[in-house]
Amino acid sequence: CAMPLNVRGFEIYSGYFDVSEQTFLVEEIRSCLRAAPLFQPVTPRGNPMSVRMSSAGQFGWVSDRQGYRYEPKHPSGVAWPAIPERLLETWRDLLPTARPPECCLINWYASDAKMGMHQDKDEADMDQPVVSVSLGDEALFRMGNQTKGGKTESIWLRSGDVVVMNGPARRAFHGIDRVRANSSTLLPNGGRINLTLRVVT
Ligand code: MD3
Ligand code: FE
């Protein structure tokens, strides 16, 4: 069993998935995206986000002029597809006693996309853990504190890495500063996919 690197309570399993597992996961995600295509969320203030998103599971995360929230359906009105079994297995492997995830948020980053520092607080119980899977190009992940501001620490997340956010780290501010273009050959069209498994209700 692999021991994670612990940075500020973030448990980083570097190289959790090998290339053949990563390739399998990309196929599973492509199948999800055929049912529930990526869309470009708009912030409540009306600014388009640079990351494109979709979800799998009972609930998906959406943002528009109405606000940030979880919804039982894709903006097109179709139900979200099921969370791929390999991801549910990963959750059970890393968090054997946790409630099962109800959402797999799918984030797609083009090489110029980023995500500003934020807290994930749209879930009913913020004490439930979150698991993140990185696929494709490397990304600079910034980890902050439970309150805005203060010192931060950054690490590059690579394809196949998994991060578990549990305990105080679950409430930490975090973001993606930049993606390193052409740093992986996993995705034929380049870019980066981040999957986050979450308990929502
Ligand atoms: C820490 N995603 O979807 S993954 C997000 O790479 C998000 O797409 C980034 O932040 C990405 O909300 C970072 C690492 C991550 C995910 C969820 C967290 C860190 C987290 C939730 C709480 C605390
Ligand atoms: Fe987040």
Coordinates of C-alpha atoms in Angstrom, one line a residue, residues 4-191:
P4 CA 0.9 9.5 0.7
L5 CA 3.1 12.6 0.9
N6 CA 1.4 14.9 3.4
V7 CA 1.5 18.7 2.6
R8 CA -0.6 20.8 5.0
G9 CA -3.0 17.9 5.6
F10 CA -3.4 17.3 1.8
E11 CA -2.5 13.6 1.2
I12 CA -0.8 13.3 -2.1
Y13 CA -0.6 9.8 -3.7
S14 CA 1.8 10.5 -6.5
G15 CA 1.5 8.0 -9.4
Y16 CA -1.5 6.2 -7.9
F17 CA -2.7 5.3 -11.4
D18 CA -0.3 3.8 -13.9
V19 CA -0.6 4.7 -17.6
S20 CA -2.8 1.8 -18.6
E21 CA -5.2 2.7 -15.7
Q22 CA -5.1 6.4 -16.7
T23 CA -6.0 5.4 -20.3
F24 CA -8.9 3.3 -19.1
L25 CA -10.1 6.2 -16.9
V26 CA -9.9 8.6 -19.9
E27 CA -12.2 6.2 -21.9
E28 CA -14.6 6.1 -19.0
I29 CA -14.7 9.9 -18.8
R30 CA -15.1 10.2 -22.5
S31 CA -18.2 8.0 -22.2
C32 CA -19.6 10.2 -19.4
L33 CA -19.0 13.3 -21.5
R34 CA -21.0 11.8 -24.5
A35 CA -24.0 11.6 -22.2
A36 CA -23.3 14.9 -20.3
P37 CA -21.1 17.2 -22.4
L38 CA -18.7 19.7 -21.0
F39 CA -20.2 23.2 -20.6
Q40 CA -18.6 26.5 -19.7
P41 CA -19.9 27.7 -16.3
V42 CA -20.6 31.3 -15.6
T43 CA -20.0 32.8 -12.2
P44 CA -23.0 34.4 -10.4
R45 CA -21.6 37.8 -11.5
G46 CA -21.7 36.6 -15.1
N47 CA -18.0 36.0 -15.8
P48 CA -17.3 32.8 -17.8
M49 CA -14.9 30.4 -16.0
S50 CA -11.9 29.2 -18.0
V51 CA -12.4 25.6 -16.9
R52 CA -15.1 23.6 -18.7
M53 CA -17.1 21.2 -16.6
S54 CA -19.5 18.3 -16.3
S55 CA -20.3 15.7 -13.7
A56 CA -21.2 12.1 -13.0
G57 CA -23.3 10.7 -10.1
Q58 CA -26.6 11.6 -8.4
F59 CA -25.7 15.3 -8.4
G60 CA -23.5 17.5 -10.5
W61 CA -22.0 20.9 -9.6
V62 CA -23.2 23.9 -11.7
S63 CA -22.7 27.6 -11.7
D64 CA -24.7 30.3 -13.5
R65 CA -26.3 33.7 -12.7
Q66 CA -28.5 31.8 -10.1
G67 CA -25.4 30.8 -8.1
Y68 CA -23.2 27.8 -7.3
R69 CA -25.1 24.6 -6.4
Y70 CA -25.5 20.9 -7.0
E71 CA -28.2 19.8 -9.4
P72 CA -29.7 16.3 -10.1
K73 CA -29.5 17.1 -13.9
H74 CA -27.1 18.4 -16.5
P75 CA -28.1 21.9 -17.9
S76 CA -29.5 20.1 -21.0
G77 CA -32.0 18.3 -18.7
V78 CA -30.5 14.8 -18.9
A79 CA -29.6 12.9 -15.8
W80 CA -25.9 12.8 -15.0
P81 CA -24.2 9.4 -16.0
A82 CA -23.1 7.0 -13.3
I83 CA -19.7 7.5 -11.6
P84 CA -17.2 5.1 -13.2
E85 CA -16.7 2.0 -11.1
R86 CA -12.9 2.4 -11.1
L87 CA -13.3 5.7 -9.3
L88 CA -15.7 4.3 -6.7
E89 CA -13.1 1.6 -6.1
T90 CA -10.4 4.2 -5.6
W91 CA -12.6 6.0 -3.1
R92 CA -13.2 2.8 -1.1
D93 CA -9.5 2.0 -1.3
L94 CA -8.4 5.3 0.2
L95 CA -11.4 6.0 2.5
P96 CA -12.8 2.6 3.5
T97 CA -15.2 4.0 6.2
A98 CA -16.4 7.2 4.4
R99 CA -19.9 7.6 2.9
P100 CA -19.9 6.9 -0.8
P101 CA -19.4 9.8 -3.2
E102 CA -22.5 11.3 -4.8
C103 CA -20.7 13.5 -7.4
C104 CA -17.7 13.2 -9.6
L105 CA -17.0 16.7 -10.9
I106 CA -15.2 16.6 -14.2
N107 CA -13.0 19.7 -14.9
W108 CA -11.3 20.1 -18.2
Y109 CA -8.4 22.7 -18.5
A110 CA -7.1 23.9 -21.8
S111 CA -3.4 25.0 -21.5
D112 CA -4.5 28.6 -20.7
A113 CA -7.2 27.7 -18.1
K114 CA -6.8 28.2 -14.4
M115 CA -8.9 28.2 -11.2
G116 CA -8.7 31.0 -8.7
M117 CA -8.3 30.4 -4.9
H118 CA -11.5 29.2 -3.4
Q119 CA -13.0 26.9 -0.7
D120 CA -15.4 24.1 -1.6
K121 CA -18.4 24.9 0.5
D122 CA -21.5 24.0 -1.5
E123 CA -21.7 20.5 0.1
A124 CA -24.1 20.0 3.0
D125 CA -21.5 18.4 5.2
M126 CA -18.1 20.1 4.8
D127 CA -16.5 17.4 7.0
Q128 CA -16.9 14.7 4.4
P129 CA -13.6 14.1 2.4
V130 CA -12.9 14.9 -1.2
V131 CA -10.7 12.9 -3.6
S132 CA -9.1 14.4 -6.7
V133 CA -7.6 12.6 -9.7
S134 CA -5.4 14.3 -12.2
L135 CA -5.1 13.2 -15.9
G136 CA -3.1 14.7 -18.7
D137 CA -1.0 17.8 -18.5
E138 CA 0.7 18.8 -15.3
A139 CA -0.9 21.6 -13.2
L140 CA 0.5 23.9 -10.5
F141 CA -1.8 23.3 -7.4
R142 CA -1.8 26.0 -4.7
M143 CA -2.7 25.1 -1.1
G144 CA -3.6 27.8 1.3
N145 CA -5.3 28.2 4.7
Q146 CA -8.8 27.7 6.1
T147 CA -9.2 31.5 6.0
K148 CA -8.4 33.8 3.0
G149 CA -4.8 35.0 2.7
G150 CA -1.6 34.0 4.4
K151 CA 1.2 31.8 3.2
T152 CA 0.5 29.2 0.5
E153 CA 2.5 26.2 -0.8
S154 CA 2.4 25.0 -4.4
I155 CA 3.1 21.6 -6.0
W156 CA 2.8 20.3 -9.5
L157 CA 0.1 17.6 -9.9
R158 CA 1.0 15.0 -12.6
S159 CA -1.2 12.6 -14.6
G160 CA -2.1 9.7 -12.4
D161 CA -1.7 11.6 -9.1
V162 CA -4.5 11.4 -6.5
V163 CA -5.1 13.9 -3.6
V164 CA -7.2 13.2 -0.6
M165 CA -8.6 16.3 1.3
N166 CA -9.8 15.3 4.8
G167 CA -9.9 17.0 8.2
P168 CA -8.8 20.6 8.2
A169 CA -7.4 20.5 4.7
R170 CA -11.0 19.9 3.4
R171 CA -11.7 23.5 4.3
A172 CA -8.5 25.0 2.9
F173 CA -8.4 27.6 0.1
H174 CA -6.9 26.1 -3.0
G175 CA -6.6 26.7 -6.7
I176 CA -4.8 25.9 -10.0
D177 CA -2.4 28.7 -11.1
R178 CA -1.4 27.2 -14.4
V179 CA -1.2 24.1 -16.7
R180 CA 2.1 23.1 -18.3
A181 CA 1.2 22.6 -22.0
N182 CA 2.3 19.4 -23.7
S183 CA 3.7 17.9 -20.5
S184 CA 1.7 14.6 -21.0
T185 CA 0.7 12.6 -24.1
L186 CA -2.3 11.0 -22.3
L187 CA -5.0 13.2 -23.9
P188 CA -4.8 13.3 -27.7
N189 CA -5.9 16.9 -27.8
G190 CA -3.8 18.0 -24.8
G191 CA -5.0 19.8 -21.7

